[in-house]
PDB file of C-alpha atoms in Angstrom:
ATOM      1  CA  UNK A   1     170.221  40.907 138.999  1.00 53.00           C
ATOM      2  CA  UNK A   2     169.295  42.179 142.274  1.00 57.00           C
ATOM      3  CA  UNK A   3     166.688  39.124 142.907  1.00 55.00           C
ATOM      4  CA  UNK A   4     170.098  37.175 142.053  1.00 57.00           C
ATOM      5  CA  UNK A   5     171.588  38.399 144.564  1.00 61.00           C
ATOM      6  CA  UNK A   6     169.074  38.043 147.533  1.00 59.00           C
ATOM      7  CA  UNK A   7     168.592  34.732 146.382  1.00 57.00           C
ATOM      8  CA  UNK A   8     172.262  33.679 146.826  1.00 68.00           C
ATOM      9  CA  UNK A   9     172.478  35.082 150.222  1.00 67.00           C
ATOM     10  CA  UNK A  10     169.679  32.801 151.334  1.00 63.00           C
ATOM     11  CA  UNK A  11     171.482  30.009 149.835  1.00 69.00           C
ATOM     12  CA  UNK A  12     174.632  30.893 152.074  1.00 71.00           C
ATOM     13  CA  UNK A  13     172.401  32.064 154.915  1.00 69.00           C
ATOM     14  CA  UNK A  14     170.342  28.609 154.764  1.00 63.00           C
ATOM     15  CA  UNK A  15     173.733  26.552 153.799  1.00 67.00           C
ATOM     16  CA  UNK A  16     175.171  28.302 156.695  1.00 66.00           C
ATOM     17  CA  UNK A  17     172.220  27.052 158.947  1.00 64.00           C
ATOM     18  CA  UNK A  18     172.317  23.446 157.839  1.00 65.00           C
ATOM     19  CA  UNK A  19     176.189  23.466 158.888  1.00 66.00           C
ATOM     20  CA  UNK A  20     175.122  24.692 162.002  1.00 66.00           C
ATOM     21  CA  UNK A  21     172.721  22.370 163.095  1.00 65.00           C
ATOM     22  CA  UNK A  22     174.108  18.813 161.284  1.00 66.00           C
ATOM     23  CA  UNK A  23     177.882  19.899 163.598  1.00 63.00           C
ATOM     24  CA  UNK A  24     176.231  20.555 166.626  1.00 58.00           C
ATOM     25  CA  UNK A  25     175.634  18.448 169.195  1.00 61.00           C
ATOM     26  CA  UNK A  26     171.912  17.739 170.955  1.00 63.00           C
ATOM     27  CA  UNK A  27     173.463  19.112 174.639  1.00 68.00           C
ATOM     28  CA  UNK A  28     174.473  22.531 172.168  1.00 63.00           C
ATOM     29  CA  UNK A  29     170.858  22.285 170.706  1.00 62.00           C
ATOM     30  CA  UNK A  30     169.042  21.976 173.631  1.00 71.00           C
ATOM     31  CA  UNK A  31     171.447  24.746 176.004  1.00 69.00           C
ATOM     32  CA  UNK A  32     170.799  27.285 172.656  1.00 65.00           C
ATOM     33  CA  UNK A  33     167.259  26.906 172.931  1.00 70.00           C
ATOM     34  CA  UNK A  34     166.969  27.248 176.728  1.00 74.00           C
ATOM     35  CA  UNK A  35     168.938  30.136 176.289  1.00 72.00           C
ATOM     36  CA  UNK A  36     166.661  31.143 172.972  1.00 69.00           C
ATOM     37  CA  UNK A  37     163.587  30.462 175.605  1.00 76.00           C
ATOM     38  CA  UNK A  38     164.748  32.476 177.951  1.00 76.00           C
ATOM     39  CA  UNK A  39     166.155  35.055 176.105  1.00 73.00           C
ATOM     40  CA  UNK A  40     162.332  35.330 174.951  1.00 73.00           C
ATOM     41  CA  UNK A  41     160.764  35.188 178.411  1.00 79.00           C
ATOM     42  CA  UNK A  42     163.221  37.788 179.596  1.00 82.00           C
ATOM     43  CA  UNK A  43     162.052  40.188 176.224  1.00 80.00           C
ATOM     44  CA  UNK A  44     158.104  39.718 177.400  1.00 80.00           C
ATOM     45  CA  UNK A  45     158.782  40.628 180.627  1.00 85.00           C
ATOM     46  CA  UNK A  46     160.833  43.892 179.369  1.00 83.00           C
ATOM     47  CA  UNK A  47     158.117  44.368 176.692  1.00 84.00           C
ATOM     48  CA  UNK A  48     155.541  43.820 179.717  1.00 87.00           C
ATOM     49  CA  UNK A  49     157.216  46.397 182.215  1.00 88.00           C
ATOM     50  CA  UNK A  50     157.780  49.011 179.195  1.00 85.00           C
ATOM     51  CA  UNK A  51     153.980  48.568 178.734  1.00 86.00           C
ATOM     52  CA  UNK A  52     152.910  49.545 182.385  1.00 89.00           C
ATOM     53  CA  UNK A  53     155.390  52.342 182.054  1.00 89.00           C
ATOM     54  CA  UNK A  54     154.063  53.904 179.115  1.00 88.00           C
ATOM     55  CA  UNK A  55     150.516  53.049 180.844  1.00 89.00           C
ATOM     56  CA  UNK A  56     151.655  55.102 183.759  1.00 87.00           C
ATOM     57  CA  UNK A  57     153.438  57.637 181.763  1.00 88.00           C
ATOM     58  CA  UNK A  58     150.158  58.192 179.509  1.00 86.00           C
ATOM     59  CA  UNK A  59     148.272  58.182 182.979  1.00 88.00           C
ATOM     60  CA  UNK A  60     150.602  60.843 183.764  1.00 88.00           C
ATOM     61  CA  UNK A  61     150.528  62.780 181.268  1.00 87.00           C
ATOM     62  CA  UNK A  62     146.707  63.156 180.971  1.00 88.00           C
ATOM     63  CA  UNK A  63     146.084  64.041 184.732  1.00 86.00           C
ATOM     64  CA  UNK A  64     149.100  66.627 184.057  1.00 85.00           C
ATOM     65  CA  UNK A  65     147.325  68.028 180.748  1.00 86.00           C
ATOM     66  CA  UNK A  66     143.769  68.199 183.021  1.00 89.00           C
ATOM     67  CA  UNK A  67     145.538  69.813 185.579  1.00 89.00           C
ATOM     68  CA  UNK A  68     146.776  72.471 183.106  1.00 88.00           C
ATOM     69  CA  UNK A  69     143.523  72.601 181.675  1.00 88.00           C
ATOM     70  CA  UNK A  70     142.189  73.274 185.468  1.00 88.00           C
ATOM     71  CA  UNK A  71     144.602  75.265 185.911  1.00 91.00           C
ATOM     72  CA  UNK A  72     144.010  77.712 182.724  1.00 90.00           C
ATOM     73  CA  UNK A  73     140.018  77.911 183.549  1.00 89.00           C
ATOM     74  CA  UNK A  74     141.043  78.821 186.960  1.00 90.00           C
ATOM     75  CA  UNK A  75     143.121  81.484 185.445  1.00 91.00           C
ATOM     76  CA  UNK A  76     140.643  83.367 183.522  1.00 91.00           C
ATOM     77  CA  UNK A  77     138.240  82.862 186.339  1.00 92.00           C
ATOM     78  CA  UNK A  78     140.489  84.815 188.376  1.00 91.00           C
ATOM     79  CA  UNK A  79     141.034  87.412 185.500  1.00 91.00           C
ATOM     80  CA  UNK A  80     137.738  88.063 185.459  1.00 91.00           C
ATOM     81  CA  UNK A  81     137.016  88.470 189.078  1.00 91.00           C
ATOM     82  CA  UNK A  82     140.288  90.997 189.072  1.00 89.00           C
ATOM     83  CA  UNK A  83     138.803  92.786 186.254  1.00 91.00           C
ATOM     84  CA  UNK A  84     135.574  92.937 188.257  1.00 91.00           C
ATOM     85  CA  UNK A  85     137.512  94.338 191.605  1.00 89.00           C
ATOM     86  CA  UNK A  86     139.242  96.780 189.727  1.00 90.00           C
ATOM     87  CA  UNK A  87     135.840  97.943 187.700  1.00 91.00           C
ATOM     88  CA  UNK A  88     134.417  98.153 191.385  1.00 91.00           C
ATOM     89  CA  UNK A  89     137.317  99.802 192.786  1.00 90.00           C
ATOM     90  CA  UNK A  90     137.557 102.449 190.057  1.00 89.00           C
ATOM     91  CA  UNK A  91     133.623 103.268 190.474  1.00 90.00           C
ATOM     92  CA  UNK A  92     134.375 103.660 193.987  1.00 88.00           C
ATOM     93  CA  UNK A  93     136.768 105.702 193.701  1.00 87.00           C
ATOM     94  CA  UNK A  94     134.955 107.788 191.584  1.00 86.00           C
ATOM     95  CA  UNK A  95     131.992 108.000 194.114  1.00 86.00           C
ATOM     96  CA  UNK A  96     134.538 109.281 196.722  1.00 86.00           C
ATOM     97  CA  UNK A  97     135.646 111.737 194.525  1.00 87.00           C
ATOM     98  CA  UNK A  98     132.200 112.876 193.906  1.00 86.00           C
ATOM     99  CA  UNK A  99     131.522 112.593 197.857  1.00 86.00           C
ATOM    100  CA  UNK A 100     134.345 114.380 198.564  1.00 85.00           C
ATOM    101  CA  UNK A 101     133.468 117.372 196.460  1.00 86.00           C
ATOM    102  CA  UNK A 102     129.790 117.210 197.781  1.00 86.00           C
ATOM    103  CA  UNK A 103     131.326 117.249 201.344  1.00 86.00           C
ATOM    104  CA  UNK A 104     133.110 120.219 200.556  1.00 89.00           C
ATOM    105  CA  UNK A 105     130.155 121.983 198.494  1.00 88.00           C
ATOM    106  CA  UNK A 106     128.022 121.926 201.835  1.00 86.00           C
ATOM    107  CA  UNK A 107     130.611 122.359 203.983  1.00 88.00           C
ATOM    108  CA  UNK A 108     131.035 125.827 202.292  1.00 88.00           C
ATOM    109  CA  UNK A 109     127.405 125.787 202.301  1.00 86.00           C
ATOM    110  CA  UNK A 110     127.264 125.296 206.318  1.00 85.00           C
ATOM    111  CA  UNK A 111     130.292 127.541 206.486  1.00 89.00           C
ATOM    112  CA  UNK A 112     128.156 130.452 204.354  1.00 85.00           C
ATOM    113  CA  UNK A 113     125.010 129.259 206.698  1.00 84.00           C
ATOM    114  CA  UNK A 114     126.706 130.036 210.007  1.00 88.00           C
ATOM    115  CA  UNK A 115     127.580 133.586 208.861  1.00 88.00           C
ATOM    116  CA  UNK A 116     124.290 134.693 207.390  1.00 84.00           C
ATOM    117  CA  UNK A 117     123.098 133.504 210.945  1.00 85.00           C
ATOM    118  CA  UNK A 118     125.830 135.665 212.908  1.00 87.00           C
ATOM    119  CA  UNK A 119     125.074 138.179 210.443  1.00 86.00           C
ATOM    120  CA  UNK A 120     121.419 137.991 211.719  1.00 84.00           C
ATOM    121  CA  UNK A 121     121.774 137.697 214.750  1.00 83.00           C
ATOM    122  CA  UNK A 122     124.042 140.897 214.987  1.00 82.00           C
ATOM    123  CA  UNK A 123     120.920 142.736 212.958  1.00 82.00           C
ATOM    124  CA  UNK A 124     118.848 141.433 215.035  1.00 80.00           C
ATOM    125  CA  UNK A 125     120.402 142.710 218.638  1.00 78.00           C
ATOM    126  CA  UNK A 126     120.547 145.808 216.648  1.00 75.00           C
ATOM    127  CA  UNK A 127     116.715 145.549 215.897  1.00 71.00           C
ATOM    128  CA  UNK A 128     116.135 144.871 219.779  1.00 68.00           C
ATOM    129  CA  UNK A 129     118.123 147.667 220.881  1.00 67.00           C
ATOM    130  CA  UNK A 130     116.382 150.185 218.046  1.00 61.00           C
ATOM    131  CA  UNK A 131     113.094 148.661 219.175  1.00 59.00           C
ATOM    132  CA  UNK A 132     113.488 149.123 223.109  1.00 61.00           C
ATOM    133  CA  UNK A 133     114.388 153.006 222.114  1.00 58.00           C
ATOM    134  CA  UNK A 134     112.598 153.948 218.830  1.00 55.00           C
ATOM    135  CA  UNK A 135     109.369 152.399 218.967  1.00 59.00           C
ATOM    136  CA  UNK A 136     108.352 153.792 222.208  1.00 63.00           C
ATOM    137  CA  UNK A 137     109.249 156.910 222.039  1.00 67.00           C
ATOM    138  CA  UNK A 138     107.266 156.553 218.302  1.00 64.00           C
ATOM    139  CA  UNK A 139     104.289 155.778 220.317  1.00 69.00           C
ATOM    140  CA  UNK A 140     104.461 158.387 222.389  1.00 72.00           C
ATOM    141  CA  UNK A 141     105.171 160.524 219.421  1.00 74.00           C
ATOM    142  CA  UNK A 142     101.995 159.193 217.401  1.00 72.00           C
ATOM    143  CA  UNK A 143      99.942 159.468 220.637  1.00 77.00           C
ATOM    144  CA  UNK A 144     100.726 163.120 220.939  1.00 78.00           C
ATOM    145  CA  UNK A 145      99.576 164.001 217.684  1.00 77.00           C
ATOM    146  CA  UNK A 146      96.739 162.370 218.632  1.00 74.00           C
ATOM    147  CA  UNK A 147      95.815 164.476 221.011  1.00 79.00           C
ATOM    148  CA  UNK A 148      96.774 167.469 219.230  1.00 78.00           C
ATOM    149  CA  UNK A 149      94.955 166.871 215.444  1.00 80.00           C
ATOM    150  CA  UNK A 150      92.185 164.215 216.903  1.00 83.00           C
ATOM    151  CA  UNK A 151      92.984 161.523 213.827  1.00 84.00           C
ATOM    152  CA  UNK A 152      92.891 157.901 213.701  1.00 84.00           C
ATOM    153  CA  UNK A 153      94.810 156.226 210.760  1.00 83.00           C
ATOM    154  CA  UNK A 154      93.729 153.300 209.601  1.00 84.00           C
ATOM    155  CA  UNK A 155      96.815 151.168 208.716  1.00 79.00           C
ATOM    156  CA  UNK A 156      95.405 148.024 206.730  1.00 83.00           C
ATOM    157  CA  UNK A 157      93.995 150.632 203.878  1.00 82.00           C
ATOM    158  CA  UNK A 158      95.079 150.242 200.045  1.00 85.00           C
ATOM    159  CA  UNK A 159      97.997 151.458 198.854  1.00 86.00           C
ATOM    160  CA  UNK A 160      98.426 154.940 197.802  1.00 86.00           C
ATOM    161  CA  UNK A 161      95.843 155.728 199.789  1.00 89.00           C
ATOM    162  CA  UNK A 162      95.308 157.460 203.305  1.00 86.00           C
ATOM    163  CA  UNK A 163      92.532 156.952 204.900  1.00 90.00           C
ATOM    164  CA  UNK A 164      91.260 157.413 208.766  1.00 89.00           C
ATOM    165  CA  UNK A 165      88.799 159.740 210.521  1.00 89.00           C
ATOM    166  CA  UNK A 166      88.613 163.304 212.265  1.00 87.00           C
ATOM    167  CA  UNK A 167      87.358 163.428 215.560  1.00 86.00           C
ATOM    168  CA  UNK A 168      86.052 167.194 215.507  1.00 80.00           C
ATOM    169  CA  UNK A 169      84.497 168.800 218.750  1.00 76.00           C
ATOM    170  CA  UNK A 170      81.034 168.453 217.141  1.00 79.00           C
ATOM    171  CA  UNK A 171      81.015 165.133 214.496  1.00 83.00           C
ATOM    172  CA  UNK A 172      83.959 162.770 212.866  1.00 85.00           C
ATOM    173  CA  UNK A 173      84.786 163.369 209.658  1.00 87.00           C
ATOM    174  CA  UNK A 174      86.450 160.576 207.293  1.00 89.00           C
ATOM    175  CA  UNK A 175      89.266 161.005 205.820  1.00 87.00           C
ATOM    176  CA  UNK A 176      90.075 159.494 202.529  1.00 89.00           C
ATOM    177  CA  UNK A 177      92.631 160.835 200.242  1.00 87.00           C
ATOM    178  CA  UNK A 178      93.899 159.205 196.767  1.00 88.00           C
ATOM    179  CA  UNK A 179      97.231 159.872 197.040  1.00 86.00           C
ATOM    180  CA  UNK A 180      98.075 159.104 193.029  1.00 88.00           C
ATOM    181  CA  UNK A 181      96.030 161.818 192.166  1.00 89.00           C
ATOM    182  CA  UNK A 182      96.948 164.882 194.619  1.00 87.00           C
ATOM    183  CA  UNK A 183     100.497 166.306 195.653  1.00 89.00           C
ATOM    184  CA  UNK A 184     101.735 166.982 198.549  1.00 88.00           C
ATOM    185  CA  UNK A 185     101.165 169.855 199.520  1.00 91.00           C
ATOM    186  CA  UNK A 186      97.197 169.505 198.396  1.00 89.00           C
ATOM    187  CA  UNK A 187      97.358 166.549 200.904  1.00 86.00           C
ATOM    188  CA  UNK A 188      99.113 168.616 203.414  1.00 87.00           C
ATOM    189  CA  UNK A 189      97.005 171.680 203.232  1.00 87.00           C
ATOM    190  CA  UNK A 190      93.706 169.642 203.204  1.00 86.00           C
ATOM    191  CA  UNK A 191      95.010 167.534 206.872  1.00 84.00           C
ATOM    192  CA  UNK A 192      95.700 171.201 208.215  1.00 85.00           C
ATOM    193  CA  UNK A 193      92.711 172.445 207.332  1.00 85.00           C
ATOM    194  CA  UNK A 194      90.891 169.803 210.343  1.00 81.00           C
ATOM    195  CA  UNK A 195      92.961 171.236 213.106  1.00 80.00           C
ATOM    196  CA  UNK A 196      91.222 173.870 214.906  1.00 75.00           C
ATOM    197  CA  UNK A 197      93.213 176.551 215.791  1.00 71.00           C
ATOM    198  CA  UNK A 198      91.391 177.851 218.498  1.00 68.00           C
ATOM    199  CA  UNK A 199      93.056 177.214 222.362  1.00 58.00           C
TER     200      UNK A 199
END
């Protein structure tokens, strides 16, 4: 039914043609198909232009999605470099903080320093001005007895013991006493017991 159909519209459409072409005239004919020609010529050179504009367009298009692309690697480039600076900048930051504190430590340290040497320094004038007094009049002292018991100490001997010699009117006597092993008043009685008495 439906083949019917398309087959009776051809008829009309062809009928319709042949009516067409036996009533017009060869001028008709020949203007139509001028027309017809360059109704054609004008569609290939639309088809021709739309061509080199979808050339262009594509050309666009992929220098625009390279660019992107370009653009993208570029990004992360950059990313990474940032992440890099701010890795740097966070271990440097962290080394000031540690030379910071260091700077302080010592400068405590220095601070400590300078008044152990003031401290010194005071103990030492002190030391001076005891030495100028004391020690000579504690050679004068030790040269008295001297003269008045006759005994040389000897200062480099062992300790715990006392050691030196007795210069009598007749012979030296040595003098060698373990100190660990007497007391004190042993010791003391036994040094008296050199001294002559006599004027």
């Amino acid at each position: 039914m439906a083949q019917a159909h398309k087959f009776q519209d051809l008829e009309e459409t062809g009928e319709a043609l042949v009516a067409f072409i036996t009533s017009s005239r060869p001028e008709s004919l020949m203007r139509a198909r001028r027309e017809q020609q360059a109704l054609l010529d004008q569609q290939g050179e639309t088809k021709s232009i739309v061509a080199h504009i979808l050339r262009d367009v594509s050309r666009v298009e992929e220098g625009a999605g390279q660019m992107l692309l370009d653009m993208e690697v570029e990004k992360k480039k950059m990313e990474v470099e940032l992440q890099n600076v701010e890795e740097k900048l966070k271990q440097n930051n962290a080394r000031n903080q540690m030379t910071d504190s260091e700077l302080q430590f010592l400068q405590g340290e220095l601070e400590s320093l300078r008044e152990n040497e003031l401290q010194l320094s005071a103990l030492q004038s002190e030391v001076d001005e005891d030495t100028t007094e004391v020690i000579p009049s504690a050679v004068h002292v030790a040269q008295l007895y001297h003269v008045i018991t006759k005994m040389q100490w000897e200062y480099d001997s062992a300790p715990g013991r006392l050691t030196g010699v007795h210069y009598g009117a007749d012979l030296a006597t040595p003098i060698n006493i373990d100190l660990s092993t007497r007391r004190r008043t042993e010791v003391s009685d036994q040094l008296w017991s050199f001294i002559s008495t006599e004027w």
